[in-house]
Structures are given as structure tokens and as C-alpha cells.
Tab-separated table of C-alpha atoms in Angstrom:
chain	number	residue	atom	x	y	z
T	1	MET	CA	-45.495	10.554	49.981
T	2	ALA	CA	-44.855	14.182	50.930
T	3	LYS	CA	-41.106	13.479	51.115
T	4	LYS	CA	-41.111	12.054	47.583
T	5	ILE	CA	-42.962	15.112	46.248
T	6	ALA	CA	-40.502	17.424	48.039
T	7	ALA	CA	-37.528	15.484	46.642
T	8	GLY	CA	-38.970	15.655	43.138
T	9	ILE	CA	-39.517	19.406	43.398
T	10	THR	CA	-35.936	19.838	44.670
T	11	LEU	CA	-34.502	17.772	41.786
T	12	LEU	CA	-36.568	19.736	39.277
T	13	GLY	CA	-35.266	22.973	40.765
T	14	ILE	CA	-31.664	21.781	40.392
T	15	VAL	CA	-32.250	20.866	36.726
T	16	ILE	CA	-33.921	24.219	35.997
T	17	LEU	CA	-31.001	26.020	37.667
T	18	ALA	CA	-28.513	24.046	35.562
T	19	TRP	CA	-30.486	24.872	32.439
T	20	TYR	CA	-30.449	28.548	33.337
T	21	LEU	CA	-26.672	28.530	33.811
T	22	ILE	CA	-26.133	26.723	30.495
T	23	SER	CA	-28.446	29.084	28.626
T	24	GLN	CA	-26.432	32.004	30.002
T	25	ARG	CA	-23.140	30.513	28.733
T	26	ILE	CA	-24.273	28.962	25.449
T	27	ALA	CA	-26.176	31.025	22.902
T	28	ILE	CA	-26.190	31.923	19.229
T	29	SER	CA	-26.042	35.386	17.727
T	30	TRP	CA	-28.639	36.059	15.087
T	31	ILE	CA	-28.656	39.150	12.899
T	32	ASP	CA	-31.559	41.467	13.639
T	33	THR	CA	-32.457	45.012	12.859
T	34	GLN	CA	-32.852	45.895	16.515
T	35	THR	CA	-30.046	46.481	18.980
T	36	THR	CA	-30.285	44.544	22.257
T	37	THR	CA	-28.586	44.953	25.569
T	38	PRO	CA	-25.506	42.669	25.784
T	39	THR	CA	-25.292	40.001	28.466
T	40	ALA	CA	-22.572	39.868	31.041
T	41	THR	CA	-20.800	37.037	29.199
T	42	GLN	CA	-20.992	38.483	25.686
T	43	THR	CA	-19.427	41.480	24.018
T	44	PRO	CA	-22.104	43.867	22.701
T	45	ILE	CA	-22.282	43.875	18.914
T	46	PRO	CA	-24.320	46.601	17.205
T	47	GLY	CA	-27.272	45.288	15.225
T	48	THR	CA	-27.404	41.827	16.857
T	49	LYS	CA	-29.378	40.078	19.518
T	50	THR	CA	-28.584	36.848	21.326
T	51	SER	CA	-31.202	34.110	21.268
T	52	SER	CA	-31.498	30.408	20.563
T	53	LEU	CA	-33.590	28.748	17.912
T	54	PHE	CA	-35.952	27.710	20.691
T	55	GLU	CA	-36.387	31.332	21.686
T	56	ILE	CA	-36.798	32.413	18.064
T	57	GLY	CA	-39.560	29.896	17.483
T	58	LYS	CA	-41.178	30.806	20.755
T	59	ALA	CA	-41.188	34.540	20.054
T	60	GLY	CA	-42.427	34.040	16.501
T	61	LYS	CA	-40.577	37.133	15.346
T	62	GLU	CA	-38.049	35.377	13.069
T	63	GLN	CA	-38.682	33.285	9.968
T	64	ILE	CA	-37.377	29.739	10.191
T	65	TRP	CA	-36.441	27.411	7.344
T	66	ILE	CA	-36.530	23.699	8.151
T	67	CYS	CA	-35.786	20.396	6.380
T	68	PRO	CA	-38.954	18.354	5.573
T	69	MET	CA	-37.071	15.104	6.303
T	70	HIS	CA	-34.980	16.252	9.259
T	71	PRO	CA	-36.943	18.790	11.337
T	72	GLU	CA	-33.993	19.275	13.664
T	73	ILE	CA	-32.246	21.165	10.824
T	74	MET	CA	-33.423	24.764	11.319
T	75	GLN	CA	-31.944	28.102	10.331
T	76	ASN	CA	-33.034	31.690	9.765
T	77	HIS	CA	-32.254	31.763	6.028
T	78	PRO	CA	-32.854	29.534	2.963
T	79	GLY	CA	-30.453	26.707	2.165
T	80	THR	CA	-30.123	22.940	1.787
T	81	CYS	CA	-30.056	20.161	4.356
T	82	PRO	CA	-26.503	18.933	5.008
T	83	ILE	CA	-27.862	15.446	5.756
T	84	CYS	CA	-30.128	14.672	2.782
T	85	GLY	CA	-29.514	17.609	0.460
T	86	MET	CA	-33.171	18.694	0.228
T	87	ASP	CA	-34.032	22.394	0.001
T	88	LEU	CA	-35.114	23.888	3.296
T	89	VAL	CA	-38.703	25.173	3.333
T	90	GLN	CA	-39.959	28.223	5.181
T	91	SER	CA	-42.094	27.416	8.183
T	92	LYS	CA	-45.596	28.916	8.186
T	93	ASN	CA	-45.700	28.728	11.981
T	94	PRO	CA	-42.254	29.446	13.449
T	95	ALA	CA	-43.619	29.258	16.977
T	96	ALA	CA	-44.463	25.586	16.439
T	97	HIS	CA	-40.761	24.679	16.138
T	98	ASN	CA	-40.006	25.299	19.747
T	99	HIS	CA	-37.716	22.343	20.347
T	100	ASP	CA	-34.006	23.024	20.035
T	101	HIS	CA	-32.080	19.813	19.194
T	102	GLY	CA	-28.594	21.293	19.240
T	103	VAL	CA	-26.388	23.553	21.252
T	104	HIS	CA	-25.544	27.240	20.742
T	105	ILE	CA	-22.143	28.626	21.650
T	106	ASP	CA	-20.934	32.195	21.407
T	107	THR	CA	-17.682	33.030	19.641
T	108	ALA	CA	-15.731	33.516	22.866
T	109	SER	CA	-16.747	30.087	24.161
T	110	ILE	CA	-15.826	28.460	20.842
T	111	GLN	CA	-12.347	29.930	21.105
T	112	LYS	CA	-11.999	28.788	24.706
T	113	LEU	CA	-13.065	25.248	23.821
T	114	GLY	CA	-10.676	25.221	20.830
T	115	VAL	CA	-13.342	23.870	18.498
T	116	ARG	CA	-11.929	23.220	15.010
T	117	LEU	CA	-14.117	22.480	11.990
T	118	GLU	CA	-13.486	20.246	8.982
T	119	SER	CA	-15.605	19.861	5.837
T	120	VAL	CA	-16.851	16.565	4.433
T	121	LYS	CA	-14.997	16.044	1.160
T	122	LYS	CA	-14.839	13.521	-1.641
T	123	THR	CA	-11.485	11.862	-2.225
T	124	PRO	CA	-10.051	8.524	-3.449
T	125	LEU	CA	-10.114	6.052	-0.580
T	126	SER	CA	-8.963	2.469	-0.194
T	127	GLN	CA	-8.988	-0.070	2.571
T	128	GLU	CA	-5.544	-0.531	4.072
T	129	ILE	CA	-4.576	-4.161	4.683
T	130	ARG	CA	-1.435	-4.358	6.785
T	131	THR	CA	0.632	-7.520	6.676
T	132	TYR	CA	4.221	-8.670	6.129
T	133	GLY	CA	6.240	-10.024	3.238
T	134	ASN	CA	9.326	-12.144	2.712
T	135	VAL	CA	11.933	-11.033	0.166
T	136	ILE	CA	12.876	-13.917	-2.133
T	137	VAL	CA	14.826	-14.232	-5.364
T	138	ASP	CA	12.953	-13.717	-8.614
T	139	GLY	CA	12.175	-17.178	-9.947
T	140	ASP	CA	12.507	-15.929	-13.515
T	141	THR	CA	16.194	-15.083	-12.951
T	142	LEU	CA	17.281	-18.484	-11.590
T	143	TYR	CA	20.071	-20.086	-13.626
T	144	ASN	CA	21.065	-23.735	-13.146
T	145	VAL	CA	24.655	-24.704	-13.942
T	146	HIS	CA	25.135	-28.138	-15.589
T	147	THR	CA	28.264	-29.793	-16.884
T	148	LYS	CA	28.252	-30.552	-20.609
T	149	VAL	CA	30.378	-33.720	-20.271
T	150	ASP	CA	30.863	-36.566	-17.814
T	151	GLY	CA	33.860	-36.181	-15.538
T	152	TRP	CA	35.372	-35.494	-12.156
T	153	ILE	CA	35.576	-32.054	-10.548
T	154	LYS	CA	39.217	-31.434	-9.716
T	155	LYS	CA	38.904	-27.881	-8.400
T	156	LEU	CA	35.885	-25.896	-7.260
T	157	ASN	CA	35.885	-22.093	-7.076
T	158	ILE	CA	32.377	-21.803	-5.605
T	159	ASN	CA	32.595	-22.200	-1.853
T	160	SER	CA	29.419	-20.840	-0.255
T	161	VAL	CA	25.851	-19.760	-0.838
T	162	GLY	CA	25.618	-16.011	-1.429
T	163	GLN	CA	28.906	-15.822	-3.344
T	164	GLN	CA	28.821	-13.309	-6.180
T	165	ILE	CA	29.729	-14.824	-9.563
T	166	ARG	CA	30.743	-12.823	-12.639
T	167	LYS	CA	29.990	-13.884	-16.187
T	168	GLY	CA	33.095	-15.569	-17.656
T	169	GLN	CA	34.577	-16.335	-14.227
T	170	ILE	CA	36.182	-19.773	-13.748
T	171	ILE	CA	33.796	-21.676	-11.490
T	172	TYR	CA	35.340	-25.180	-11.579
T	173	GLU	CA	37.913	-27.376	-13.332
T	174	ILE	CA	37.009	-30.815	-14.660
T	175	TYR	CA	38.851	-33.927	-15.799
T	176	SER	CA	36.815	-35.654	-18.504
T	177	PRO	CA	38.098	-38.525	-20.717
T	178	ASP	CA	35.329	-37.728	-23.212
T	179	LEU	CA	36.445	-34.111	-23.421
T	180	ILE	CA	40.089	-35.171	-23.901
T	181	ALA	CA	39.062	-37.438	-26.774
T	182	GLN	CA	37.152	-34.555	-28.399
T	183	GLN	CA	40.202	-32.338	-28.088
T	184	LYS	CA	42.442	-34.908	-29.769
T	185	GLU	CA	39.926	-35.288	-32.598
T	186	TYR	CA	39.865	-31.529	-33.021
T	187	LEU	CA	43.677	-31.331	-33.090
T	188	ARG	CA	43.831	-34.003	-35.798
T	189	PHE	CA	41.357	-31.948	-37.801
T	190	VAL	CA	43.534	-28.854	-37.337
T	191	VAL	CA	46.591	-30.763	-38.602
T	192	ARG	CA	44.706	-31.933	-41.702
T	193	ARG	CA	43.513	-28.391	-42.274
T	194	ASP	CA	47.017	-27.000	-42.154
T	195	GLN	CA	48.291	-29.655	-44.556
T	196	THR	CA	45.431	-29.073	-46.982
T	197	LEU	CA	45.866	-25.324	-46.929
T	198	LYS	CA	49.581	-25.677	-47.594
T	199	THR	CA	49.022	-28.014	-50.543
T	200	ILE	CA	46.282	-25.884	-52.113
T	201	GLY	CA	48.220	-22.682	-51.518
T	202	ASP	CA	51.043	-23.926	-53.616
T	203	ILE	CA	48.665	-24.478	-56.539
T	204	SER	CA	46.262	-21.491	-56.487
T	205	PRO	CA	45.353	-18.501	-54.333
T	206	LEU	CA	43.402	-19.586	-51.216
T	207	VAL	CA	40.802	-16.836	-51.379
T	208	GLU	CA	39.510	-18.076	-54.709
T	209	ASN	CA	39.203	-21.741	-53.730
T	210	PRO	CA	35.681	-22.797	-52.504
T	211	TYR	CA	37.093	-25.947	-50.921
T	212	VAL	CA	39.277	-23.820	-48.665
T	213	MET	CA	36.326	-21.704	-47.573
T	214	ASP	CA	34.307	-24.805	-46.636
T	215	LEU	CA	37.259	-26.127	-44.677
T	216	LEU	CA	37.602	-22.923	-42.692
T	217	GLN	CA	33.871	-22.838	-41.891
T	218	GLU	CA	33.948	-26.413	-40.670
T	219	LEU	CA	36.914	-25.624	-38.445
T	220	SER	CA	35.001	-22.674	-36.993
T	221	ARG	CA	32.040	-24.928	-36.213
T	222	GLU	CA	34.278	-27.424	-34.429
T	223	ARG	CA	35.820	-24.656	-32.345
T	224	THR	CA	32.359	-23.337	-31.434
T	225	LYS	CA	31.431	-26.732	-29.977
T	226	PHE	CA	34.069	-26.214	-27.297
T	227	LEU	CA	32.733	-22.756	-26.523
T	228	HIS	CA	29.255	-24.228	-26.081
T	229	LYS	CA	30.736	-26.510	-23.431
T	230	ASP	CA	31.616	-23.346	-21.408
T	231	ILE	CA	35.286	-23.727	-22.289
T	232	GLY	CA	36.955	-20.348	-22.728
T	233	ILE	CA	38.532	-19.176	-25.969
T	234	GLU	CA	41.861	-18.925	-24.123
T	235	SER	CA	41.806	-22.692	-23.441
T	236	VAL	CA	41.020	-23.432	-27.105
T	237	GLN	CA	43.889	-21.217	-28.285
T	238	GLN	CA	46.235	-22.852	-25.765
T	239	MET	CA	45.287	-26.262	-27.133
T	240	GLU	CA	45.827	-25.146	-30.764
T	241	ASP	CA	49.176	-23.532	-30.001
T	242	SER	CA	50.559	-26.445	-27.989
T	243	LYS	CA	48.980	-29.105	-30.231
T	244	GLN	CA	48.268	-30.973	-26.984
T	245	ALA	CA	44.934	-31.858	-25.327
T	246	ILE	CA	44.278	-30.216	-21.942
T	247	GLU	CA	43.571	-32.840	-19.317
T	248	VAL	CA	41.992	-30.596	-16.662
T	249	VAL	CA	39.783	-28.006	-18.397
T	250	LYS	CA	38.641	-24.764	-16.852
T	251	ILE	CA	34.869	-24.169	-17.064
T	252	LEU	CA	33.505	-20.617	-17.137
T	253	ALA	CA	30.250	-19.160	-15.771
T	254	GLY	CA	27.786	-18.519	-18.565
T	255	GLN	CA	25.831	-15.958	-16.531
T	256	ALA	CA	26.422	-13.646	-13.587
T	257	GLY	CA	24.522	-14.032	-10.339
T	258	VAL	CA	24.539	-14.919	-6.676
T	259	VAL	CA	24.939	-18.548	-5.657
T	260	THR	CA	21.744	-19.825	-4.053
T	261	GLN	CA	22.437	-23.559	-4.101
T	262	ILE	CA	25.519	-25.842	-4.273
T	263	ASN	CA	25.075	-29.506	-5.193
T	264	ALA	CA	28.647	-30.503	-6.093
T	265	ARG	CA	31.990	-30.658	-4.286
T	266	GLU	CA	35.578	-31.297	-5.325
T	267	GLY	CA	36.124	-34.922	-6.344
T	268	ASN	CA	32.478	-35.543	-7.303
T	269	PHE	CA	31.739	-37.405	-10.509
T	270	VAL	CA	29.199	-35.300	-12.404
T	271	THR	CA	26.975	-35.842	-15.411
T	272	PRO	CA	25.031	-33.424	-17.647
T	273	SER	CA	21.730	-34.417	-16.020
T	274	ALA	CA	22.785	-33.161	-12.579
T	275	THR	CA	22.480	-29.551	-11.436
T	276	LEU	CA	25.804	-28.446	-9.982
T	277	PHE	CA	24.902	-24.928	-8.828
T	278	THR	CA	22.019	-22.456	-8.970
T	279	LEU	CA	22.607	-18.751	-9.538
T	280	ALA	CA	20.120	-15.908	-9.185
T	281	ASP	CA	20.105	-12.293	-10.336
T	282	VAL	CA	19.235	-10.308	-7.175
T	283	SER	CA	18.951	-6.989	-9.037
T	284	LYS	CA	15.262	-7.927	-9.266
T	285	VAL	CA	13.467	-9.656	-6.386
T	286	TRP	CA	10.036	-10.893	-5.388
T	287	VAL	CA	8.240	-10.021	-2.161
T	288	ASP	CA	6.108	-12.966	-1.064
T	289	ILE	CA	3.162	-11.439	0.855
T	290	THR	CA	1.212	-13.456	3.416
T	291	LEU	CA	-2.569	-12.992	3.525
T	292	TYR	CA	-5.248	-14.575	5.680
T	293	PRO	CA	-8.584	-15.690	4.181
T	294	ASP	CA	-10.488	-12.600	5.383
T	295	GLN	CA	-7.848	-10.352	3.785
T	296	ALA	CA	-7.445	-12.256	0.529
T	297	GLY	CA	-11.129	-11.777	-0.333
T	298	ARG	CA	-10.600	-8.014	-0.612
T	299	VAL	CA	-7.351	-8.148	-2.615
T	300	GLN	CA	-6.943	-8.449	-6.371
T	301	ASN	CA	-4.217	-8.099	-8.980
T	302	GLY	CA	-3.260	-4.503	-9.678
T	303	ASP	CA	-3.959	-3.164	-6.179
T	304	ALA	CA	-1.512	-0.507	-5.022
T	305	VAL	CA	1.085	-1.731	-2.509
T	306	THR	CA	3.408	0.189	-0.184
T	307	ILE	CA	6.482	-1.675	1.076
T	308	LYS	CA	8.597	-0.312	3.902
T	309	THR	CA	12.227	-1.388	3.634
T	310	PRO	CA	14.390	-2.212	6.666
T	311	ASP	CA	16.146	1.166	6.285
T	312	GLY	CA	12.796	2.990	6.595
T	313	GLN	CA	12.219	3.887	2.955
T	314	GLU	CA	8.872	3.285	1.230
T	315	ILE	CA	8.497	1.643	-2.179
T	316	LYS	CA	5.299	2.068	-4.207
T	317	THR	CA	4.325	-0.769	-6.535
T	318	LYS	CA	1.360	-2.889	-7.649
T	319	LEU	CA	0.301	-6.420	-6.859
T	320	ASP	CA	1.450	-8.895	-9.544
T	321	PHE	CA	-0.077	-12.165	-8.449
T	322	VAL	CA	-2.535	-13.601	-5.922
T	323	ASN	CA	-2.266	-17.346	-5.451
T	324	PRO	CA	-5.686	-19.018	-5.862
T	325	LEU	CA	-4.500	-21.884	-3.639
T	326	ALA	CA	-4.113	-21.678	0.148
T	327	GLU	CA	-1.427	-23.323	2.245
T	328	ASN	CA	-1.881	-23.769	6.007
T	329	ASN	CA	-4.893	-21.423	5.837
T	330	LYS	CA	-2.729	-18.677	4.312
T	331	ILE	CA	-2.735	-17.198	0.818
T	332	ASN	CA	0.374	-15.825	-0.840
T	333	ALA	CA	0.474	-12.744	-3.043
T	334	ARG	CA	3.492	-11.329	-4.832
T	335	VAL	CA	5.067	-8.137	-6.113
T	336	THR	CA	8.214	-7.690	-8.225
T	337	LEU	CA	10.710	-4.988	-7.248
T	338	ASN	CA	13.760	-3.481	-8.885
T	339	ASN	CA	16.678	-4.100	-6.509
T	340	THR	CA	19.538	-2.511	-8.421
T	341	HIS	CA	20.987	-0.905	-5.285
T	342	LEU	CA	20.570	-4.167	-3.309
T	343	ARG	CA	18.541	-2.533	-0.540
T	344	LEU	CA	16.422	-5.685	-0.188
T	345	ARG	CA	18.204	-8.884	0.769
T	346	PRO	CA	16.497	-12.193	-0.076
T	347	GLY	CA	15.401	-13.859	3.135
T	348	SER	CA	14.550	-10.624	4.983
T	349	PHE	CA	11.073	-9.482	6.070
T	350	VAL	CA	9.377	-6.187	5.175
T	351	ASP	CA	6.186	-4.400	6.250
T	352	VAL	CA	3.509	-4.388	3.553
T	353	THR	CA	0.382	-2.250	3.170
T	354	ILE	CA	-2.102	-3.183	0.430
T	355	HIS	CA	-4.522	-0.458	-0.655
T	356	ALA	CA	-7.528	-2.619	-1.537
T	357	GLN	CA	-10.893	-1.706	-3.101
T	358	PRO	CA	-10.010	1.845	-4.204
T	359	HIS	CA	-13.032	4.095	-4.828
T	360	GLU	CA	-14.276	7.687	-4.557
T	361	ALA	CA	-15.825	8.308	-1.140
T	362	LEU	CA	-16.970	11.036	1.230
T	363	VAL	CA	-14.514	11.206	4.099
T	364	LEU	CA	-14.087	12.853	7.482
T	365	PRO	CA	-11.171	12.946	9.925
T	366	ARG	CA	-11.359	9.945	12.229
T	367	SER	CA	-11.108	12.229	15.250
T	368	SER	CA	-14.452	13.861	14.373
T	369	VAL	CA	-16.500	10.670	14.830
T	370	ILE	CA	-17.944	9.765	18.247
T	371	HIS	CA	-18.468	6.008	18.609
T	372	THR	CA	-21.362	5.077	20.904
T	373	GLY	CA	-23.301	1.960	21.732
T	374	GLN	CA	-26.142	3.185	19.526
T	375	GLY	CA	-23.940	3.995	16.528
T	376	ASP	CA	-21.603	6.698	15.279
T	377	LEU	CA	-22.336	10.401	15.395
T	378	VAL	CA	-20.674	13.711	14.614
T	379	ILE	CA	-21.261	17.254	15.792
T	380	LEU	CA	-22.554	19.152	12.767
T	381	SER	CA	-21.905	22.879	12.536
T	382	ARG	CA	-24.915	24.893	11.366
T	383	GLY	CA	-22.997	28.153	11.334
T	384	GLU	CA	-22.793	31.094	13.734
T	385	GLY	CA	-22.073	28.855	16.715
T	386	HIS	CA	-24.989	26.448	16.266
T	387	PHE	CA	-23.985	22.765	16.612
T	388	LEU	CA	-26.149	19.688	16.181
T	389	PRO	CA	-25.381	15.991	16.906
T	390	VAL	CA	-26.080	13.886	13.797
T	391	ASN	CA	-26.007	10.104	13.476
T	392	ILE	CA	-23.997	8.835	10.513
T	393	GLU	CA	-23.097	5.498	8.974
T	394	THR	CA	-19.376	4.973	8.550
T	395	GLY	CA	-17.446	2.693	6.214
T	396	ILE	CA	-13.798	1.788	5.888
T	397	GLU	CA	-10.951	3.624	7.596
T	398	SER	CA	-7.701	4.597	5.899
T	399	GLY	CA	-4.993	6.468	7.776
T	400	ASP	CA	-6.508	9.537	9.439
T	401	TRP	CA	-9.714	9.352	7.377
T	402	ILE	CA	-12.993	7.485	7.728
T	403	GLU	CA	-15.631	6.961	5.052
T	404	VAL	CA	-19.096	8.505	5.436
T	405	VAL	CA	-21.620	6.089	3.905
T	406	ASP	CA	-24.781	7.894	4.958
T	407	GLY	CA	-25.871	10.849	7.084
T	408	LEU	CA	-23.899	13.769	5.614
T	409	LEU	CA	-23.337	15.403	2.244
T	410	GLU	CA	-20.215	16.875	0.724
T	411	GLY	CA	-19.362	20.287	2.135
T	412	ALA	CA	-21.006	19.831	5.540
T	413	GLU	CA	-18.810	21.054	8.415
T	414	VAL	CA	-18.293	19.043	11.590
T	415	ALA	CA	-16.310	19.567	14.775
T	416	VAL	CA	-12.960	17.789	14.730
T	417	ASN	CA	-12.065	18.417	18.381
T	418	GLY	CA	-14.063	19.378	21.451
T	419	GLN	CA	-17.009	17.381	20.096
T	420	PHE	CA	-17.399	15.419	23.337
T	421	LEU	CA	-18.010	18.641	25.257
T	422	LEU	CA	-20.456	19.818	22.608
T	423	ASP	CA	-22.303	16.502	22.649
T	424	ALA	CA	-22.538	16.522	26.457
T	425	ALA	CA	-23.817	20.116	26.449
T	426	SER	CA	-26.360	19.292	23.749
T	427	SER	CA	-27.648	16.257	25.645
T	428	LEU	CA	-27.936	18.203	28.894
T	429	GLN	CA	-29.653	21.111	27.162
T	430	ASP	CA	-32.108	18.807	25.410
T	431	ALA	CA	-32.913	16.890	28.627
T	432	ALA	CA	-33.421	20.076	30.616
T	433	GLN	CA	-35.698	21.500	27.948
T	434	ARG	CA	-37.868	18.368	27.880
T	435	MET	CA	-38.193	18.412	31.653
T	436	GLN	CA	-39.112	22.077	31.569
T	437	GLU	CA	-41.803	21.469	28.955
T	438	SER	CA	-43.117	18.460	30.875
T	439	HIS	CA	-43.357	20.557	34.021
T	440	LYS	CA	-45.390	23.221	32.165
T	441	HIS	CA	-47.910	20.637	30.958
T	442	GLN	CA	-48.566	19.327	34.498
């Protein structure tokens, strides 16, 4: 029994010695009208004395203002609580507040520790959802090429997917008995026109004859029918000049684009119902974004999106569409991008960041928050070297910032670095003080 008592006394002596050493290194300077003798670790400053809030309360010589809801918030001048915002009230019995919850560090020690402060501020914040997307062609720009007549493809100028096609370019040549018959009918009409015009011209001026005008308009309509079959005006003029039907007719592309699908080859018999080729305009593309169920619940149309291209550039846009249907437990969302410079190639993958649930929030640097098993805390600066550990409730994280849901108000200053040393010193100081008080009551 005597050995246990001796061991306890020895342990208590070690703790008291540690507390003495800490109190010599860590203190706060409070303005006073009297000049005190400087300690060995502090530069003498005229008109100041070095003491902690515990010593102030114990001496009863200084007035203390405290928070009614958070008694650990104490200072020697009026103000508001940085936790709840209530006005601090002046204590009628300063000596009663003899428990110091924080840690006090002189200016020299703060500089040695490299403590840097950051204020709680209000700023727009959103939850960042990181995923990937697949660049695909814009479905609204797809153009299917059909033949206008039955026939056989004699020559094909489209050879591979990805080939760039210009508007008016010859894409294939076709032999069509129906088209030859239409040409012969048109040539017979041209011959009758010429004969009629010659006969009427010998009788009266052509410009004054309504029959001539109707004849010319009908001829124009017949010529337009060939143009609607994607036959070029050069082929029509060749047929009119030679007065012979063209057996193998050249067909032109009605729209420019990149070939995405080929369904016909040379020698194939084709009909108007069959799609020969599919073209797409890649100057505008879609990015098909993959979302998982837990992500899709936080995303909605109009959310800001950042897309990182393969060459490292970032594109800012907004979400166009979120598919209400899932496929293989995945939900697809989509954005539309201008791809005039062809930086995005359909079929490639890109990194996507969706900025979901944007709102105004109080934020702190992520490095200022200490995550513990009992929750999150920060080291609150009370000014003049006084630091206090405060529990807070955090929300979403975005980049280098973290949301403060509860525990701090806007404008409160916290330690961004060195907070682990401050927290350890505060815990040791608080434990030593409680042991010292317990020893006095025995």
C-alpha cells in the first residue's frame, strides 16, 4: 500500500513539473496599467503583464466577459461569442471562472510554431461529383443517306468510317433503269418545248405569250425533280446538251459530315427504304456522363459541369439531361459541347466534375479541421495568443474547402496549421490543471 501511495505521489510530481514547464512557455499577454517584470522567455513590453485567464480569474483583478451558452469563451473585453453569436456578459465574480479551457502562447512561440490563421467566410459552395464521360456524336446532327431510286451501285466513293464528306461531293454512282426512263421522258419534253417555242416565236413575241411562260415553268419543275434526287446540275446540263440519257448517274452528298456508318458496297442493289450511309456533324458533340445511383440523386439539370479534355484544358458547361432510366445500375447524364476546333474526338473518354447542390455556406480550409473519433474540431483563436479547441459540425467538401454546418460563425479565426500541437498542448494543460485542482481538494 505504501508503494502505491509513493508511486502516486511521484506521478503527481511529474505532472505538476510538466505543468510548470508548460506554463512558463505558454502564456498570454494582457494589457494592464502596471508594468511587470518580464520572464526569461518573453521580451519585456512596457505596460503589459503576462498571465493566463486562469490566473486572471484567480487574482480577481481583471474583469472577464463570458458567453452564457459557452462558458469556455472568456475575454477581458466586451464582444460576441464566435460559436453562437450571443453578446458576452460581464462576470460578477471573475474569481469563479478559474478553469482555463484553452492554451495561451506568446508571440515568439506563435512565430516558431508557424501558426497561420484563417477566417470563417461565406461563399458559394457545391458538392463535387467526380466521374467520367464518353464523347459521342450529337444525335441531332445525324444524317442518313438514302437513294431516291432503285438501282445498282456501280462506284462507291465512301470507303471507311470517319471519312470527311463535303456537301456536293460525289459519294456514289448508280445505274437505275427507272432513272434512265425518267431522263428519256424529260428529254422528250425538252424536244417538245423547243418545237413549241420555235412555232410560237414565229407568230408573236415569246415574252407576251402566257402559254410560253407556263411551258417554261413546267420545264423548271421537271428539272428540279432531278435535283431532288441528289443529281447535280452539271449532270442535268450534260443530259440536255447531249440529248442522251446518262446510264450511270453521279449522286452528290446533300450535307457535309463525318461517316459514322456504311451499309452499302459496290454492286449492291439498293432501294429508297434502305439507309446507305450515316453522316454526323462533329463540330458539336455530346458527352455521355456515367453516374451511379448514389450520385444521380444529387444531380439535376442545369448543374455546372467542368470537363477536362485529353490535352489538359478545362471546359465549363451545364448539364443538359439526366436519364430517368437506369441501365446496369448506372444512370447516364449528358452535356452538349461546341467542338469547332475538333479537340474532342467521338469515342474518347474525358474526366468530368459535376458541381451539385450549389448553395451559400460558411467554409473553412480543409487543413484547419481535426478529425477525431468523437467528431471534428478546430482550434479557435481568441486573439492575443489565446487558442481554444471547439467542436464543429462539418458538411460537404469542395476542393480545399469544407462546409461549417454548426459550431462557428462568420468571421471567427481558426488555426490552419500547427493546430495539432495547439490541441495537444491544450489537452495537456487542461489535464494538468484538473489534477492540480483535485490534489488541492484532497
